[in-house]
Every structure is written in C-alpha cells, then in structure tokens.
Coordinates of C-alpha atoms and ligand atoms in Angstrom, one line a residue:
M1 CA -98.8 -155.3 10.3
G2 CA -100.9 -152.3 11.1
D3 CA -99.6 -152.3 14.8
D4 CA -96.2 -152.7 13.8
T5 CA -96.6 -149.5 11.7
L6 CA -98.4 -147.7 14.7
I7 CA -95.3 -148.9 17.0
E8 CA -92.9 -147.6 14.3
Q9 CA -94.5 -144.3 14.1
V10 CA -94.5 -144.1 17.9
R11 CA -90.8 -144.9 18.1
R12 CA -89.9 -142.5 15.7
R13 CA -91.8 -139.6 17.7
Y14 CA -90.3 -140.9 20.8
L15 CA -86.6 -140.6 19.3
A16 CA -87.4 -137.4 18.1
V17 CA -88.4 -136.1 21.6
N18 CA -85.7 -138.0 23.3
G19 CA -82.7 -138.5 21.3
D20 CA -81.4 -142.1 21.0
H21 CA -79.7 -143.4 24.1
P22 CA -78.8 -147.0 25.4
M23 CA -81.0 -148.7 27.9
T24 CA -79.2 -151.0 30.3
E25 CA -80.7 -154.3 31.6
D26 CA -81.0 -152.3 34.9
D27 CA -83.0 -149.5 33.0
D28 CA -85.2 -152.1 31.4
A29 CA -86.0 -153.7 34.6
Y30 CA -86.8 -150.4 36.2
V31 CA -89.3 -149.4 33.6
R32 CA -91.0 -152.6 33.7
R33 CA -91.5 -152.4 37.3
H34 CA -92.9 -148.7 37.2
F35 CA -94.5 -148.5 33.8
V36 CA -96.8 -150.6 31.6
E37 CA -96.9 -151.2 27.7
A38 CA -98.7 -148.8 25.8
T39 CA -102.0 -150.2 24.1
P40 CA -102.5 -149.9 20.6
E41 CA -105.4 -147.4 21.0
A42 CA -103.2 -145.3 23.4
M43 CA -100.6 -145.1 20.7
G44 CA -103.2 -144.0 18.2
L45 CA -104.1 -141.0 20.5
M46 CA -100.3 -140.4 21.1
L47 CA -99.8 -139.8 17.5
E48 CA -102.9 -137.2 17.4
D49 CA -101.2 -135.6 20.4
R50 CA -104.2 -136.3 22.5
L51 CA -102.3 -138.3 25.0
P52 CA -98.8 -138.5 26.3
L53 CA -96.1 -140.0 24.1
P54 CA -94.4 -143.1 25.9
S55 CA -92.2 -142.5 28.8
Y56 CA -89.5 -145.0 27.7
L57 CA -88.9 -147.5 25.0
L58 CA -87.5 -150.5 26.3
S59 CA -84.3 -151.8 24.8
D60 CA -86.1 -154.1 22.5
G61 CA -88.3 -151.0 21.5
T62 CA -91.4 -151.8 23.4
P63 CA -93.3 -148.4 24.1
M64 CA -94.0 -148.0 27.9
V65 CA -96.3 -145.7 29.6
P66 CA -97.1 -144.9 33.3
A67 CA -99.9 -147.5 34.6
A68 CA -102.2 -144.6 34.8
H69 CA -101.5 -143.4 31.3
G70 CA -105.2 -142.3 30.2
A71 CA -106.7 -142.3 33.4
L72 CA -106.5 -138.4 33.6
A73 CA -108.4 -138.2 30.3
E74 CA -111.3 -140.2 32.2
V75 CA -111.2 -137.7 35.1
A76 CA -111.3 -135.0 32.6
G77 CA -114.4 -136.4 31.2
G78 CA -112.9 -137.8 27.9
V79 CA -109.9 -137.4 25.9
D80 CA -111.3 -134.5 23.9
A81 CA -112.0 -132.6 27.6
L82 CA -108.2 -133.5 28.6
H83 CA -106.4 -130.1 27.5
D84 CA -109.0 -127.8 28.8
W85 CA -109.3 -129.8 32.1
F86 CA -105.4 -129.8 32.5
V87 CA -104.5 -126.1 31.5
A88 CA -107.2 -125.1 33.8
F89 CA -105.0 -126.0 37.0
W90 CA -103.0 -122.7 35.8
P91 CA -105.8 -120.2 35.7
D92 CA -103.6 -117.3 36.0
D93 CA -100.7 -118.3 33.8
A94 CA -101.7 -119.5 30.3
A95 CA -97.8 -119.5 29.0
T96 CA -97.2 -121.9 31.9
A97 CA -100.2 -124.2 31.5
E98 CA -99.5 -124.6 27.7
A99 CA -95.7 -125.2 28.5
E100 CA -96.9 -127.8 31.1
W101 CA -99.4 -129.5 28.7
G102 CA -96.4 -129.5 26.1
H103 CA -94.3 -131.2 28.4
Y104 CA -97.1 -133.6 30.0
L105 CA -97.6 -134.8 26.2
S106 CA -93.9 -135.2 25.6
G107 CA -94.1 -138.4 28.1
Q108 CA -91.0 -136.8 29.7
Y109 CA -92.8 -136.1 33.0
V110 CA -91.0 -139.4 34.2
C111 CA -89.7 -138.0 37.6
L112 CA -93.4 -138.3 38.9
K113 CA -94.8 -141.4 40.6
E114 CA -98.0 -140.0 39.6
V115 CA -98.2 -137.6 36.4
S116 CA -101.3 -135.3 37.0
P117 CA -101.6 -131.6 37.1
I118 CA -101.8 -131.6 40.9
R119 CA -98.5 -133.4 41.3
I120 CA -96.8 -131.4 38.6
R121 CA -97.8 -128.1 40.7
M122 CA -96.7 -129.7 43.8
K123 CA -93.3 -130.7 42.2
T124 CA -92.8 -127.1 40.9
A125 CA -93.5 -125.8 44.2
R126 CA -91.5 -128.0 46.3
V127 CA -88.4 -127.6 43.9
A128 CA -88.8 -123.6 44.1
E129 CA -88.8 -124.0 48.0
A130 CA -85.7 -126.4 47.9
A131 CA -83.8 -123.8 45.7
A132 CA -84.7 -121.0 48.1
A133 CA -83.7 -123.0 51.2
I134 CA -80.4 -124.1 49.7
E135 CA -79.6 -120.4 48.9
R136 CA -80.5 -119.5 52.5
L137 CA -78.9 -122.3 54.1
R138 CA -75.4 -122.2 52.3
R139 CA -75.3 -118.7 53.6
D140 CA -76.4 -119.8 57.1
P141 CA -77.0 -123.6 57.9
H142 CA -79.0 -122.5 60.9
D143 CA -81.2 -120.1 59.1
E144 CA -84.7 -121.3 60.6
I145 CA -86.6 -120.3 57.5
G146 CA -84.2 -122.4 55.3
R147 CA -84.9 -125.3 57.6
G148 CA -88.5 -125.0 57.6
L149 CA -88.5 -124.7 53.7
I150 CA -85.9 -127.7 53.1
G151 CA -87.8 -129.7 55.5
Q152 CA -91.2 -129.1 53.5
A153 CA -89.6 -129.6 50.0
V154 CA -87.8 -132.9 50.9
D155 CA -90.1 -134.6 53.3
G156 CA -93.0 -132.6 53.4
V157 CA -95.2 -131.3 56.4
L158 CA -98.6 -132.8 57.5
A159 CA -101.0 -132.7 54.5
V160 CA -98.1 -131.6 52.2
P161 CA -96.4 -134.3 50.5
G162 CA -92.6 -133.6 49.9
L163 CA -90.6 -134.6 46.8
D164 CA -89.3 -137.8 48.7
A165 CA -92.9 -139.1 48.6
I166 CA -93.9 -137.7 44.9
L167 CA -90.6 -138.5 42.8
L168 CA -89.3 -141.7 41.2
P169 CA -85.8 -142.6 41.3
M170 CA -85.3 -142.5 37.5
T171 CA -82.6 -144.5 35.4
A172 CA -79.0 -143.9 34.0
Y173 CA -80.9 -143.6 31.0
D174 CA -82.5 -140.6 32.2
R175 CA -79.1 -138.8 33.1
L176 CA -77.9 -139.5 29.5
R177 CA -81.3 -138.1 27.8
F178 CA -81.8 -135.2 30.3
G179 CA -77.9 -134.4 30.2
G180 CA -77.4 -134.4 34.1
P181 CA -78.4 -135.8 37.5
T182 CA -82.1 -137.1 38.2
V183 CA -84.3 -134.8 39.5
R184 CA -84.5 -137.0 42.8
E185 CA -80.6 -136.6 42.8
T186 CA -80.7 -132.9 42.4
W187 CA -83.7 -132.1 45.0
V188 CA -84.0 -135.0 47.4
D189 CA -80.4 -136.8 47.7
G190 CA -78.2 -133.9 47.5
P191 CA -80.2 -131.6 49.7
R192 CA -80.7 -134.6 52.2
R193 CA -76.9 -135.2 52.2
E194 CA -76.2 -131.6 52.5
F195 CA -78.7 -130.1 55.0
L196 CA -80.7 -133.2 56.4
T197 CA -77.8 -135.4 57.6
P198 CA -76.7 -134.6 60.9
V199 CA -73.0 -134.6 61.8
A200 CA -72.0 -135.0 65.1
P201 CA -69.8 -132.6 67.1
V202 CA -66.2 -133.5 68.2
W203 CA -66.4 -136.0 71.1
P204 CA -66.2 -135.5 74.1
L205 CA -67.9 -132.5 75.3
R206 CA -66.6 -131.1 78.6
T207 CA -68.2 -129.1 81.3
E208 CA -66.9 -128.0 84.8
R209 CA -67.2 -131.5 86.3
L210 CA -68.2 -133.9 83.4
L211 CA -67.2 -135.3 80.4
L212 CA -70.0 -136.3 77.9
R213 CA -69.2 -139.0 75.1
P214 CA -71.0 -141.5 72.9
W215 CA -71.9 -144.9 74.4
R216 CA -69.3 -147.6 74.3
A217 CA -69.1 -151.5 75.2
G218 CA -68.5 -151.9 78.8
D219 CA -70.8 -149.0 80.1
E220 CA -73.4 -151.7 81.0
A221 CA -71.4 -152.4 84.1
A222 CA -72.1 -149.1 85.5
L223 CA -75.8 -149.3 84.6
A224 CA -76.9 -152.9 85.5
E225 CA -77.8 -152.4 89.0
A226 CA -80.0 -149.2 88.5
W227 CA -81.6 -151.0 85.4
A228 CA -82.8 -153.9 87.5
D229 CA -84.5 -151.4 90.2
E230 CA -88.3 -151.1 89.9
D231 CA -88.3 -147.7 91.3
Y232 CA -85.4 -146.3 89.1
V233 CA -87.5 -147.3 85.9
S234 CA -90.9 -146.4 87.4
L235 CA -91.0 -143.4 85.2
L236 CA -89.1 -144.3 82.3
L237 CA -90.5 -145.7 79.1
T238 CA -89.0 -149.3 79.7
G239 CA -89.3 -151.5 82.4
T240 CA -86.5 -153.2 84.3
Q241 CA -83.9 -154.9 82.4
N242 CA -81.5 -157.9 83.2
A243 CA -77.9 -157.7 82.8
A244 CA -77.8 -159.2 79.2
E245 CA -80.7 -156.8 78.2
V246 CA -78.7 -153.7 79.3
A247 CA -75.4 -155.0 77.6
E248 CA -77.7 -155.2 74.5
M249 CA -79.2 -151.6 74.7
V250 CA -75.6 -150.5 75.3
R251 CA -74.5 -152.4 72.1
R252 CA -77.5 -150.6 70.3
R253 CA -76.7 -147.1 71.8
S254 CA -72.9 -147.3 70.9
D255 CA -74.0 -147.5 67.3
P256 CA -74.2 -143.9 65.9
G257 CA -76.6 -145.1 63.1
D258 CA -77.9 -142.4 61.1
G259 CA -77.0 -139.7 63.7
M260 CA -80.7 -138.7 64.4
L261 CA -80.4 -139.9 68.0
V262 CA -77.5 -138.7 70.1
G263 CA -76.9 -140.8 73.1
L264 CA -74.4 -139.6 75.5
V265 CA -72.9 -141.1 78.7
A266 CA -71.9 -138.7 81.6
E267 CA -68.7 -139.4 83.5
H268 CA -67.3 -137.7 86.7
D269 CA -63.7 -138.3 87.5
G270 CA -63.8 -141.6 85.1
E271 CA -67.0 -142.9 86.6
V272 CA -70.2 -143.4 84.7
V273 CA -72.9 -141.1 86.7
G274 CA -75.7 -141.0 83.8
D275 CA -76.7 -140.3 80.6
S276 CA -78.4 -137.8 78.2
L277 CA -80.1 -138.1 75.0
L278 CA -80.9 -135.7 72.0
I279 CA -83.3 -136.8 69.3
L280 CA -83.4 -134.8 66.2
Q281 CA -86.8 -134.6 64.8
G282 CA -89.3 -132.1 63.1
T283 CA -89.5 -130.2 59.8
G284 CA -86.0 -129.8 58.6
L285 CA -84.5 -131.6 61.5
S286 CA -85.2 -128.4 63.4
E287 CA -86.5 -129.6 66.6
G288 CA -84.9 -131.9 69.3
E289 CA -86.3 -134.1 72.2
I290 CA -84.2 -134.1 75.2
G291 CA -83.8 -136.8 77.9
W292 CA -81.6 -137.9 80.9
T293 CA -80.9 -140.1 83.8
V294 CA -78.7 -140.2 86.5
L295 CA -77.7 -143.2 88.6
P296 CA -79.5 -143.2 92.0
R297 CA -76.2 -142.9 94.0
H298 CA -75.3 -139.7 92.0
T299 CA -78.4 -137.5 92.1
G300 CA -78.9 -134.5 94.0
R301 CA -75.5 -132.9 92.8
G302 CA -76.7 -131.2 89.9
Y303 CA -75.2 -133.7 87.4
A304 CA -78.5 -133.8 85.3
T305 CA -78.5 -130.2 85.1
E306 CA -75.0 -129.7 84.1
A307 CA -75.3 -132.4 81.2
A308 CA -78.4 -131.1 80.1
R309 CA -77.0 -127.6 79.8
A310 CA -74.3 -129.1 77.5
V311 CA -77.0 -130.7 75.6
L312 CA -78.8 -127.9 75.1
R313 CA -75.8 -125.9 73.8
M314 CA -75.1 -128.7 71.5
A315 CA -78.3 -128.6 70.4
F316 CA -78.7 -124.8 69.6
E317 CA -75.1 -124.1 68.8
H318 CA -73.9 -127.1 67.1
Y319 CA -77.1 -128.5 65.4
G320 CA -78.7 -125.2 65.0
L321 CA -82.1 -126.5 66.2
R322 CA -84.8 -123.8 67.1
R323 CA -86.7 -125.7 69.6
V324 CA -85.9 -128.6 72.1
V325 CA -88.5 -130.6 73.9
A326 CA -88.8 -132.9 76.9
N327 CA -91.6 -135.3 77.5
L328 CA -92.2 -136.9 80.8
D329 CA -94.6 -138.5 83.1
A330 CA -96.5 -135.7 84.9
R331 CA -95.5 -138.0 88.3
N332 CA -91.7 -137.5 87.6
D333 CA -91.4 -134.3 89.7
R334 CA -87.5 -134.5 89.6
S335 CA -87.5 -134.5 85.9
A336 CA -90.1 -131.4 85.8
A337 CA -87.8 -129.5 88.4
L338 CA -85.0 -130.2 86.2
C339 CA -86.9 -128.9 83.3
E340 CA -87.9 -125.7 85.2
R341 CA -84.2 -125.4 86.6
L342 CA -83.2 -125.3 82.6
G343 CA -85.6 -122.6 81.9
M344 CA -87.8 -125.0 80.1
R345 CA -91.6 -123.8 79.7
R346 CA -94.4 -126.5 80.4
E347 CA -96.1 -125.9 77.4
T348 CA -98.4 -128.8 77.5
H349 CA -100.2 -131.0 80.5
R350 CA -101.9 -134.0 78.6
L351 CA -104.5 -135.7 80.8
G352 CA -104.4 -139.3 81.0
D353 CA -102.6 -139.7 77.5
F354 CA -100.0 -142.1 78.5
W355 CA -100.1 -145.7 79.0
S356 CA -97.2 -146.7 81.3
K357 CA -96.8 -149.9 83.4
G358 CA -100.3 -150.9 83.8
R359 CA -102.0 -147.6 84.2
W360 CA -103.0 -144.3 82.4
T361 CA -101.0 -141.5 83.4
D362 CA -100.7 -137.6 82.6
S363 CA -97.7 -136.3 80.8
Y364 CA -96.1 -133.0 80.6
E365 CA -94.1 -131.6 77.5
Y366 CA -91.6 -128.7 78.5
A367 CA -90.1 -126.7 75.4
L368 CA -87.2 -124.1 75.2
L369 CA -87.0 -122.2 72.0
R370 CA -83.6 -121.2 70.7
E371 CA -84.1 -117.3 71.3
E372 CA -85.3 -118.2 75.0
W373 CA -82.1 -120.1 75.5
R374 CA -79.9 -117.0 74.0
A375 CA -81.8 -114.7 76.4
Q376 CA -80.6 -117.0 79.2
Q377 CA -76.9 -116.9 78.2
S378 CA -76.8 -113.0 78.3
Ligands
COA1 C1 -84.6 -137.1 86.5 C2 -83.2 -137.1 87.4 C3 -82.3 -137.2 86.1 C4 -83.0 -135.8 88.2 O1 -81.9 -136.2 88.8 P1 -81.6 -134.9 90.0 O2 -80.5 -135.3 90.7 O3 -82.9 -134.5 90.6 O4 -81.1 -133.8 89.0 P2 -79.6 -132.9 89.1 O5 -78.6 -134.0 88.8 O6 -79.7 -131.7 88.2 O7 -79.4 -132.5 90.9 C5 -80.4 -131.6 91.2 C6 -80.4 -131.7 92.6 O8 -79.0 -131.6 93.2 C7 -78.9 -130.2 93.8 N1 -77.5 -129.6 93.3 C8 -76.5 -129.8 94.2 N2 -75.4 -129.4 93.7 C9 -76.0 -128.8 92.5 C10 -75.4 -128.2 91.5 N3 -74.0 -127.8 91.6 N4 -76.0 -127.6 90.4 C11 -77.2 -127.9 90.3 N5 -78.0 -128.5 91.4 C12 -77.3 -129.0 92.4 C13 -80.1 -129.4 93.6 O9 -80.3 -128.4 94.6 C14 -81.1 -130.6 93.3 O10 -81.4 -131.1 94.7 P3 -83.0 -130.9 95.0 O11 -83.7 -131.7 94.0 O12 -82.9 -131.6 96.1 O13 -83.4 -129.5 95.0 C15 -83.2 -138.4 88.1 O14 -84.3 -138.4 89.3 C16 -83.2 -139.7 87.4 O15 -82.6 -140.1 86.6 N6 -84.4 -140.5 87.6 C17 -84.7 -141.8 86.8 C18 -84.8 -141.6 85.4 C19 -85.7 -140.7 85.1 O16 -87.0 -140.6 85.5 N7 -85.3 -139.9 83.7 C20 -86.2 -138.8 83.1 C21 -87.2 -139.4 82.5 S1 -88.1 -138.1 81.6

C-alpha cells in the first residue's frame, strides 16, 4: 500500500513533466530492452529531487529508469554529493550547469545510452559540430572543414565518440512528448543521409580511349585467364581464383551496396582491359583509396594511367574528397611507377608490415591532396 502511494506520486510527477501520451507495444518493448524498473528506494529519492525521475512509464504505469540509475551517485560519493559533483563539470558556466542538472533530474535525458555529465557534454559538443557542419555543407557540399566536423559529430574520430555511438534510437512516444523527430533522427540519420551517403556519378565515365562503367554479369569472361595466373596475382591481396570464384567476385562487385566501394571496369573499343577501384573512407568520407589492374595483354599502353586519372577526377570533383591514397606491395614497381606518373607522393614506406602469400614484405602508401591535384590541372 505504501509502495503504491509512492508509485502514484512518482507517476504524477512524471506526467507533470512529460504530459500524457500513449505508449505502443513497440515502445514498451524498447523501454524494457534499454531500461529497468525503478526500485522503491530510488522512487523515494526521486520525490526528494535527489535522483532523476523515471525516463518512461510503461503502458501499465511501471516507472522505468536507466540501468545505471543511481550509479552516478556512488561515483559522486553518495546521493548528497551528487549535485555538486555534477555541476563541477561546467566550472565556468553555472547557468548551464544548473540547467543540465535540472534536465538530468527530469529523467528526460533518454537520448543517451549512458546518462552522465561527460556524455551530456559530449552530446552537446557533437551536436554543435553537426549544426556548424550542416550550415557549411549546405553552402558547399565539399567544404573540408564541414566534412571533418560532420564526420567527427556523427561517427567520431579516434578517442572521440560520435553521436552514432552515444545516442539511443528512442521511440514513437518520445516523438510525441518532445513534439518532433528524435535526437538520433535529427543528428545522426538525417546528416548521414544528406552528407555521408555517397551518390554515384552518372555512368559511364569516358576518357580519350576508355569507357569506365560499373561491373556487370559477364565480365568474368575477360578476367578468368588473368586471375588464374600466379604471376598476375602475385602482388595483389588475393591469390589465384578459378572461373567460379571469378564469376562470384564479379557478381559481388556488380552490387553497388552502400556506395562506399566504387568498382569500375575499363573498356577499350568494347573490350575489357582492366579495372579501377575507389574506396570512400576517413572522417566525413573525405579520403579515398584507389586501386587498379590492367589485364596482362593490355599493359604498357597507358590504360591504367588514363583510367586512374579519370578516377582521381571523380574522387576530387564528384565525391569532393580531400585526399586519395594508394597502398601497394613495395615490390610492385609498375604500380609504384603508376603512382609517380599520377603525381602521387610516396608518404610512407612501411618495413615488413605486410604478410602476403607466405612472407613479410614492405608496403608503400602514396597520397595526393586535392590542392596538389588541382595544381596539376593548371
Ligand atoms: C599495376 C599495373 C596496373 C600497371 O600497368 P601498366 O601497364 O604498367 O600501366 P599503364 O597502363 O599506365 O601503362 C604505362 C606504360 O605504358 C606506356 N605507355 C604507352 N602509351 C602510353 C600513354 N598513352 N600514356 C601513358 N603511358 C603510356 C608507358 O610508357 C608505360 O610503360 P613503361 O612502364 O614501360 O614505362 C599493372 O602492372 C597490373 O595490373 N599489375 C597486376 C595487378 C596489380 O599489381 N595491381 C596493382 C595493385 S596495387
């Protein structure tokens, strides 16, 4: 009876903060997955404004809190120390500190996987970066500061987690109580769709002698002989492949997937002469890795150079990349010569870092920045 009264008081406080909106079965299931039932002890502390109110009420009225509800108080050295410990994370901004404390106590920080001052500060910083990035990128989709900011905001860099890693998906109920899209929809899904989802150029690309187009069924006929040849594959990542494996490789490469791997076949006079590859990667998808092959009977005519130049143009002009790299086995003299012909710089010579076909070998990384490429064009 005593507990019922406690629950009723907590429910009233909750409804005063959140309004009365229906929870669907899916919402209930989501909340049960990510949150736990509040204990009577925690409910008592909520009513004294010493611990956050519930994050949700299930449709049967059960108050639900984050699994770590109360854990911050232990870190802080006890519930009584929690407020001062919390606001100390905003040492120069008492107004923000108290506003964040109030929001924390309301239980409405449901966007965060882990509700803590550190994560709250991270979320605020990442959202500010995303907002700045969106403004820049709507003006110029290739703005390199915008690309860096959006990449860090959404996906993070090195030790900096992005919003994708720290935000929960939230529910239809949250859209009702907060009156709009969820935080994740606004700051992860939207920006990812608008700025981090590659859109392919119109195919084919044409150069003086070549046509570059996506892979398609039937390309295996031109490749089978080369891929069965030990010499041809000796400096590639994979070993020899039989006809069935080549056909399967072609089938996989013919699927554009998420657009991050742009695989192209080069044709001369209707005959397949080789292929080129651009993998979009790096913070804000601002870097690409380029790759190439020319079938043995077509080498020595400059086809790889011509195809790679078209791929570099596509990388910098269409995809707006700021840097393109090539990684190669250091024994691959022809590939290194090709990099040099393209004006790429050898940035790295890694000693014995690459295990390939039964031995350790050195590898090179070549790179070309957008401004270097532009200077070549003039
Ligand atoms: C790496 C690879 C693509 C290089 O092929 P390539 O034929 O040497 O390169 P190109 O098609 O650009 O041709 C350049 C050669 O053609 C000559 N050439 C003739 N006409 C030319 C033209 N119009 N423009 C440029 N070069 C021309 C160049 O002088 C050069 O010859 P050289 O090496 O004797 O000086 C090829 O060796 C290959 O497919 N190897 C196996 C797969 C592989 O290792 N891939 C790379 C993995 S990192």
